[in-house]
Short mmCIF file of N, CA and C in Angstrom, two decimals:
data_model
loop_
_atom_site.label_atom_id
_atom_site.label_comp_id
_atom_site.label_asym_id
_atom_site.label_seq_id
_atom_site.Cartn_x
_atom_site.Cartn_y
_atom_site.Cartn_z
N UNK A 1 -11.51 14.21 33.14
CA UNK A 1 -11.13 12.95 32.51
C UNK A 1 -10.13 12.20 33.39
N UNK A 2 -9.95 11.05 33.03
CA UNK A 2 -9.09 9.78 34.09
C UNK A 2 -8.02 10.44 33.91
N UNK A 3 -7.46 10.88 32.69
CA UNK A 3 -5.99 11.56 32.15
C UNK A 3 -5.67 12.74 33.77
N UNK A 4 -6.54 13.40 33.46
CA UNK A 4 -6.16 14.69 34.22
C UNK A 4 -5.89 14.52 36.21
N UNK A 5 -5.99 12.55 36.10
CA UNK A 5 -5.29 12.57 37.66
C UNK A 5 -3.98 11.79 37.81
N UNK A 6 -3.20 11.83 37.02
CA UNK A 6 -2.75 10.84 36.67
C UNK A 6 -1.28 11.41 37.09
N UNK A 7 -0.91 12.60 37.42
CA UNK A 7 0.10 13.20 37.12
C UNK A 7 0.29 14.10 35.77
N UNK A 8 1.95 14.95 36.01
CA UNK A 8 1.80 15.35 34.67
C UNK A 8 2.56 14.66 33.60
N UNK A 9 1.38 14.49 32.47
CA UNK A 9 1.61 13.87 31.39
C UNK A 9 1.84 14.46 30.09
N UNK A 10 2.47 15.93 30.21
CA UNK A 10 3.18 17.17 29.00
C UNK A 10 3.98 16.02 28.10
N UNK A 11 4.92 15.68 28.46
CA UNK A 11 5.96 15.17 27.85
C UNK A 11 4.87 14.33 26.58
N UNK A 12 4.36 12.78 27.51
CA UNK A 12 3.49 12.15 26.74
C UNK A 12 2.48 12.54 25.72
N UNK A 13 2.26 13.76 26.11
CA UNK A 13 0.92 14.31 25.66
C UNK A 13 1.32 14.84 23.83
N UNK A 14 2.52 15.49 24.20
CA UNK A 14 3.19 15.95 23.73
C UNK A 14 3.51 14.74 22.39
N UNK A 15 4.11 14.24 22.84
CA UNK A 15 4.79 13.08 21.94
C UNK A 15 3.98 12.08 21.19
N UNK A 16 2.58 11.65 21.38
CA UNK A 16 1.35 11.48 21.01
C UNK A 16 1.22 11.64 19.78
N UNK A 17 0.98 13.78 20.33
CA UNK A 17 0.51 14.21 19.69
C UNK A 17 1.19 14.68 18.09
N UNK A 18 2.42 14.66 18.51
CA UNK A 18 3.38 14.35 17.50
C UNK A 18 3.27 13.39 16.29
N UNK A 19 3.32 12.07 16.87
CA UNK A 19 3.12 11.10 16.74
C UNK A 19 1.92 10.75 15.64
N UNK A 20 0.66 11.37 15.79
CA UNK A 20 -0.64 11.57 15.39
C UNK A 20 -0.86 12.28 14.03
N UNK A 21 0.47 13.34 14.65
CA UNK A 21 0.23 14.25 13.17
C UNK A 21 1.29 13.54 12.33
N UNK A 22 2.16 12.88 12.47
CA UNK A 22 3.06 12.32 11.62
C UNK A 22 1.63 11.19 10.78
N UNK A 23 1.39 10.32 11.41
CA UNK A 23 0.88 9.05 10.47
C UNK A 23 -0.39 9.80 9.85
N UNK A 24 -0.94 11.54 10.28
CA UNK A 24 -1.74 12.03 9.44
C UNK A 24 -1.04 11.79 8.06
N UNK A 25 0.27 12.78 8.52
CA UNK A 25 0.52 12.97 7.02
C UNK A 25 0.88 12.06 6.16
N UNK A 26 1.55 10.78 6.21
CA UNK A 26 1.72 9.49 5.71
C UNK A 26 0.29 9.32 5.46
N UNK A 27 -0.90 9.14 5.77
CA UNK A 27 -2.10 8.98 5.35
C UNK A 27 -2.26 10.02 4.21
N UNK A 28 -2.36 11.69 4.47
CA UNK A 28 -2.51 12.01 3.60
C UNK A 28 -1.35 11.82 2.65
N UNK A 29 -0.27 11.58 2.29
CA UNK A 29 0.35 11.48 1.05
C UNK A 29 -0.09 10.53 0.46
N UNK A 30 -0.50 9.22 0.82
CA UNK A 30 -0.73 8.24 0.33
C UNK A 30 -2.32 8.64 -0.31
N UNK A 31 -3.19 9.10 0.52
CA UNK A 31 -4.49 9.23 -0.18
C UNK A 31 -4.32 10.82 -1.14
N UNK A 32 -3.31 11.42 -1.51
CA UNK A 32 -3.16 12.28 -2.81
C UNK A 32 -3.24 11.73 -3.80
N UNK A 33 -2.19 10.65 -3.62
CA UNK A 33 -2.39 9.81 -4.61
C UNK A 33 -3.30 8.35 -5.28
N UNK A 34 -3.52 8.40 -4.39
CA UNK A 34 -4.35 6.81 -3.92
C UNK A 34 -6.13 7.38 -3.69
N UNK A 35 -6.69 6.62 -4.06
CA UNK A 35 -8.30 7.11 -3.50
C UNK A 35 -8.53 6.28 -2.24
N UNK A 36 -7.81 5.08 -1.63
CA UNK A 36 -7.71 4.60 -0.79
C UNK A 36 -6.62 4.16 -0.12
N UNK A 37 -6.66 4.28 1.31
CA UNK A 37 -4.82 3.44 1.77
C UNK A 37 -4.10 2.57 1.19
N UNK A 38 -4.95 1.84 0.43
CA UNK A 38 -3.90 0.43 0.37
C UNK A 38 -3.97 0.77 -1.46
N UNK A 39 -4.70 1.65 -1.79
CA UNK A 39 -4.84 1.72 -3.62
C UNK A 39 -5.89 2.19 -3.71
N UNK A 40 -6.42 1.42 -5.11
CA UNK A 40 -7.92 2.24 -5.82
C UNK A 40 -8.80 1.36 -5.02
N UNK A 41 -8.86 0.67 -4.18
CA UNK A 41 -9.76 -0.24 -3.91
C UNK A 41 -9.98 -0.13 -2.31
N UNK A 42 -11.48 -0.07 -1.31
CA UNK A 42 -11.03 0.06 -0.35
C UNK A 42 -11.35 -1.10 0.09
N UNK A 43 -9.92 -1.66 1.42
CA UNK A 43 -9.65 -2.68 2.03
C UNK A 43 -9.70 -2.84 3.55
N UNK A 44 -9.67 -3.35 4.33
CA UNK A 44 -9.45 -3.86 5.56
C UNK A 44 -8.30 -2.61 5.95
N UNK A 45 -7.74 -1.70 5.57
CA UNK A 45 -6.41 -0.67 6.02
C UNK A 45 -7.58 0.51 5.67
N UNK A 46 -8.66 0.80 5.25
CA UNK A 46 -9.45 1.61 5.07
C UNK A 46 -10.55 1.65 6.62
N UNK A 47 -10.76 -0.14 6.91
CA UNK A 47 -11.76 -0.26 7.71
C UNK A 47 -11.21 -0.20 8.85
N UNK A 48 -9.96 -0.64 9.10
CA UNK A 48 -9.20 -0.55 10.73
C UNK A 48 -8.58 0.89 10.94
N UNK A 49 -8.39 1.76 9.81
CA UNK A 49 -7.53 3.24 10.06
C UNK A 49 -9.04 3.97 10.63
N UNK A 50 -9.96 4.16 10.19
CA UNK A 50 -11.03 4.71 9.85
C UNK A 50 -11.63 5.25 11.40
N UNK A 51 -11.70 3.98 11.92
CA UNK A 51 -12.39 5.13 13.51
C UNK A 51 -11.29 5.60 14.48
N UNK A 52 -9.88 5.37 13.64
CA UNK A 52 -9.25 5.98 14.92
C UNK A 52 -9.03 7.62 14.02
N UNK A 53 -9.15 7.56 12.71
CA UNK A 53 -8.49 8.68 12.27
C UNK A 53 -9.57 9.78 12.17
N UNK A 54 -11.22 9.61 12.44
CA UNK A 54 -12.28 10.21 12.52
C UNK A 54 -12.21 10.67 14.04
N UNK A 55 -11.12 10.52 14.82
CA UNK A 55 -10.86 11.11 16.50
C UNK A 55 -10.16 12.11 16.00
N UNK A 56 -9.92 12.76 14.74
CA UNK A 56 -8.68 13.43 14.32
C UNK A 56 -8.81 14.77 16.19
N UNK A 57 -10.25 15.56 16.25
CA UNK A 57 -10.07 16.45 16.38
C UNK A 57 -9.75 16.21 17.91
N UNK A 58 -10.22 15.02 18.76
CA UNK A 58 -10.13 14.75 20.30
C UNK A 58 -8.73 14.32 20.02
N UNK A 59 -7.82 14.02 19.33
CA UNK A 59 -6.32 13.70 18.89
C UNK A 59 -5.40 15.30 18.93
N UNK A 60 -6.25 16.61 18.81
CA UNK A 60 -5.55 17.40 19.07
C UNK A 60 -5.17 18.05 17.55
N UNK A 61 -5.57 17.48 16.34
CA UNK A 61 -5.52 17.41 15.06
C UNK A 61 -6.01 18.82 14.05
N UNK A 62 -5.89 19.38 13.39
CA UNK A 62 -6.64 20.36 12.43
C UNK A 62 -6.46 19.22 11.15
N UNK A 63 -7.78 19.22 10.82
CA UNK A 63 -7.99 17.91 9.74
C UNK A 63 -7.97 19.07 8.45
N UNK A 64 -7.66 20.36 8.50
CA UNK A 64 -7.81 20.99 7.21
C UNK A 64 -6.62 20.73 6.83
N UNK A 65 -5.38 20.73 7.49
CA UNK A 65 -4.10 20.51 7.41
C UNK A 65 -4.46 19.26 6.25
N UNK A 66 -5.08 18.66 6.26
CA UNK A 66 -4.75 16.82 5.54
C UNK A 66 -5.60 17.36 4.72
N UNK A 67 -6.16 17.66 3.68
CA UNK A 67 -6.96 17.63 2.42
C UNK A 67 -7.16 16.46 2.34
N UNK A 68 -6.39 15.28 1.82
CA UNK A 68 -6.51 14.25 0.93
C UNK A 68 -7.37 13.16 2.47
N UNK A 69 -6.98 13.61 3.48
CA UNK A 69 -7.55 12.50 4.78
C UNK A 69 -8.66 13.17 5.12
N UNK A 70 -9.30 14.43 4.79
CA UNK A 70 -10.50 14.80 5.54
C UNK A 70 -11.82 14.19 3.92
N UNK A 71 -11.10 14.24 2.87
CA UNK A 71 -12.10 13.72 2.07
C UNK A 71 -12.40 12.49 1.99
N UNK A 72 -11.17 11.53 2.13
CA UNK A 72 -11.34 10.09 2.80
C UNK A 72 -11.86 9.82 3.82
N UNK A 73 -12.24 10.43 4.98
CA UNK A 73 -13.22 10.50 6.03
C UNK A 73 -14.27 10.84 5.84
N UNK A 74 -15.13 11.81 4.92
CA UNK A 74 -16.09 12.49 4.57
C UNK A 74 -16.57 11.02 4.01
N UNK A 75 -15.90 10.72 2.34
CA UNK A 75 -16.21 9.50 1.48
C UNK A 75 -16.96 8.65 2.27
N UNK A 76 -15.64 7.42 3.10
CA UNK A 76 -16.18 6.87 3.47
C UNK A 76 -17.34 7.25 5.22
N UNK A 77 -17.51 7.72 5.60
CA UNK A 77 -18.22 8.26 6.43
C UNK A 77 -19.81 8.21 5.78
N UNK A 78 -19.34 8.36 4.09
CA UNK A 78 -21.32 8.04 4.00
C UNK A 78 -21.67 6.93 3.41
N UNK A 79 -20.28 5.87 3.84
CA UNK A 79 -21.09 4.41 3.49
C UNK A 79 -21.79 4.30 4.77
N UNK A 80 -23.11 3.17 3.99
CA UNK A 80 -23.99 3.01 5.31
C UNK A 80 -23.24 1.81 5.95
N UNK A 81 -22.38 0.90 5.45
CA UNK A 81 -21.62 -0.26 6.25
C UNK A 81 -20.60 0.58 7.06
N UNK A 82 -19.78 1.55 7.53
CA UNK A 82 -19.21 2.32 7.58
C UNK A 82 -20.23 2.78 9.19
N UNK A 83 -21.37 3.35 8.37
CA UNK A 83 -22.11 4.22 9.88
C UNK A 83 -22.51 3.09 10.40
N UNK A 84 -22.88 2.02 10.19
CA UNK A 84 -23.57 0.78 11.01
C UNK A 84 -22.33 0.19 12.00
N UNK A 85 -21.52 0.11 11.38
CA UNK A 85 -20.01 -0.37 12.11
C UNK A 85 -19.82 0.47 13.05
N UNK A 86 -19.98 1.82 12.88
CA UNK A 86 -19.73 3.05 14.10
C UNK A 86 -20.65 3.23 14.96
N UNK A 87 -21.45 2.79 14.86
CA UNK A 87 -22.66 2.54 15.37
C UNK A 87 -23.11 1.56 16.89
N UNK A 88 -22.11 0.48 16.26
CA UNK A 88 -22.03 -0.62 17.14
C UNK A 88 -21.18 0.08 18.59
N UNK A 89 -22.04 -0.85 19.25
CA UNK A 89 -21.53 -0.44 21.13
C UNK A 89 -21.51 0.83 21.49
N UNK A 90 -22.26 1.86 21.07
CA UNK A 90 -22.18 3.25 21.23
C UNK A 90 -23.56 3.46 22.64
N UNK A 91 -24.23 1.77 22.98
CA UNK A 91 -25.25 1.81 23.86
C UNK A 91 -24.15 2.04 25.19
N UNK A 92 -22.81 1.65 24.83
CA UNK A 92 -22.39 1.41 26.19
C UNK A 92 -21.54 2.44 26.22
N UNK A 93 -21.50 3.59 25.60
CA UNK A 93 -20.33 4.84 25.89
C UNK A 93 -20.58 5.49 27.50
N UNK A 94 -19.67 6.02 27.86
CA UNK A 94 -19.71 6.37 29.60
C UNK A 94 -19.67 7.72 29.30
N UNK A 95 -20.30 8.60 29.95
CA UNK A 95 -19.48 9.99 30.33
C UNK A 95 -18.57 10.16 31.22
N UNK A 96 -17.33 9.53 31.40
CA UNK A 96 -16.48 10.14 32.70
C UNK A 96 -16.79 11.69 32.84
N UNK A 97 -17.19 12.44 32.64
CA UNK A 97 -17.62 13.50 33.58
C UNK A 97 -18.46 13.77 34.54
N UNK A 98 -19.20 12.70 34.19
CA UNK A 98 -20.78 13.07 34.68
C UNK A 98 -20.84 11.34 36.20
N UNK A 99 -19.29 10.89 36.35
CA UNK A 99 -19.05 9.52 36.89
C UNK A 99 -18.61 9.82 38.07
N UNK A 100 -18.54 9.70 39.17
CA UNK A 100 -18.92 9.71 40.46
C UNK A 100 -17.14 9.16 40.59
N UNK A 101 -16.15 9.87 41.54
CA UNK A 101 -14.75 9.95 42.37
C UNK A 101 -15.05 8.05 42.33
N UNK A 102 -16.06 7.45 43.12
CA UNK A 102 -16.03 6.30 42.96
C UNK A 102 -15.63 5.07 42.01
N UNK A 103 -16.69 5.45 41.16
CA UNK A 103 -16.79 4.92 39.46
C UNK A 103 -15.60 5.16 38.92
N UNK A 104 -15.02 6.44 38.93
CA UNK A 104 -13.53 6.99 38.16
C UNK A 104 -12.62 5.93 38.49
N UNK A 105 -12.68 5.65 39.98
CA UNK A 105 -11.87 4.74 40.52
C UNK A 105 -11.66 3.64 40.18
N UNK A 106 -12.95 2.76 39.89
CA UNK A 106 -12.91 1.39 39.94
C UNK A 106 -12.80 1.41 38.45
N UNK A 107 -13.27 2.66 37.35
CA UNK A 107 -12.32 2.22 35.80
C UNK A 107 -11.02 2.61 36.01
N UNK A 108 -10.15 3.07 36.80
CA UNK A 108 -9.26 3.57 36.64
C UNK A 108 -8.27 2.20 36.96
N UNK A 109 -9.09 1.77 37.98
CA UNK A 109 -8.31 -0.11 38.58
C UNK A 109 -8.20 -1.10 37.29
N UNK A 110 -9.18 -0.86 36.77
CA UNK A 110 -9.21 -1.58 35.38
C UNK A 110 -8.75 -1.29 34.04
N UNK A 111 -8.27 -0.12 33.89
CA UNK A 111 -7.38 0.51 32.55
C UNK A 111 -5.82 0.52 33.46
N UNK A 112 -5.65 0.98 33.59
CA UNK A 112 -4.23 1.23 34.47
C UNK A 112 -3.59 -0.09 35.14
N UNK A 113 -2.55 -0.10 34.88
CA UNK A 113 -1.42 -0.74 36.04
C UNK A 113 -1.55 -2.26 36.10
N UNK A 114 -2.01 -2.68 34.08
CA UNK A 114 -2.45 -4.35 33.83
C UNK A 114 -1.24 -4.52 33.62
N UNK A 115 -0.55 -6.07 34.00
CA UNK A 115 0.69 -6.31 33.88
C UNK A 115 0.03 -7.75 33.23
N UNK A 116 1.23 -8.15 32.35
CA UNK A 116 1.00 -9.81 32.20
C UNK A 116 1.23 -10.37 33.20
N UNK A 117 0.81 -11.82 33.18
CA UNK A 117 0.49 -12.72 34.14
C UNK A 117 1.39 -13.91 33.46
N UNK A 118 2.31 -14.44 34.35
CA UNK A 118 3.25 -15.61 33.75
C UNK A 118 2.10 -16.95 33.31
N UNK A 119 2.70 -17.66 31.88
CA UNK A 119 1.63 -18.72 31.34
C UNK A 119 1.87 -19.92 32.78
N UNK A 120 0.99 -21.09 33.05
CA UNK A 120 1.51 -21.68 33.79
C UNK A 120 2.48 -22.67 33.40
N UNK A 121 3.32 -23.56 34.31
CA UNK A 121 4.21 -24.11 33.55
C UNK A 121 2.84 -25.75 33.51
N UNK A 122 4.05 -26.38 32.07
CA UNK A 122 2.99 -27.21 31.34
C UNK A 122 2.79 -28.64 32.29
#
């Protein structure tokens, strides 16, 4: 992976991952009580949490830990608006493994080391 040339990134990795399991659990407390993030109703905080919190396990995560967040993933996971949405742009997923020292390179020019650009003056 791009990660693994990058230097070492323990500390970060680390702190992430921290990080990850904290807003698990704020998710799950809220869905103990709640059948959805925002209440009984699911909203736009259901549809934007949803594909990052279904990375639970590439996040480094044990989703048994969360009861109340692995059934809210399951739930919604079998709406079909839900799989159609996940669905989308999956023509264009890459394998960086299988990507050539070259290729690594020229995504690596393009994720890495973007700075803003001053607006011009008016």
């Amino acid at each position: 992976r791009l990660k693994d040339r990058q230097g070492d990134q323990t500390y970060a990795l680390n702190r992430f991952g921290d990080e990850v399991n904290r807003l698990f659990g704020v998710m799950n407390n809220q869905l103990y009580a709640h059948p959805y993030l925002a209440g009984d109703a699911y909203t736009i905080a259901d549809m934007i949490s949803y594909p990052w919190a279904v990375l639970w396990e590439s996040q480094g995560q044990d989703i048994n830990e969360f009861k109340h967040v692995k059934r809210w993933i399951d739930e919604l996971g079998e709406r079909p608006a839900v799989q159609k949405g996940m669905a989308v742009g999956s023509e264009f997923a890459m394998d960086l493994d299988n990507m050539s020292e070259e290729e690594q390179a020229k995504l690596r020019k393009l994720l890495y080391n973007q700075r803003a650009r001053p607006a011009p003056d008016a």
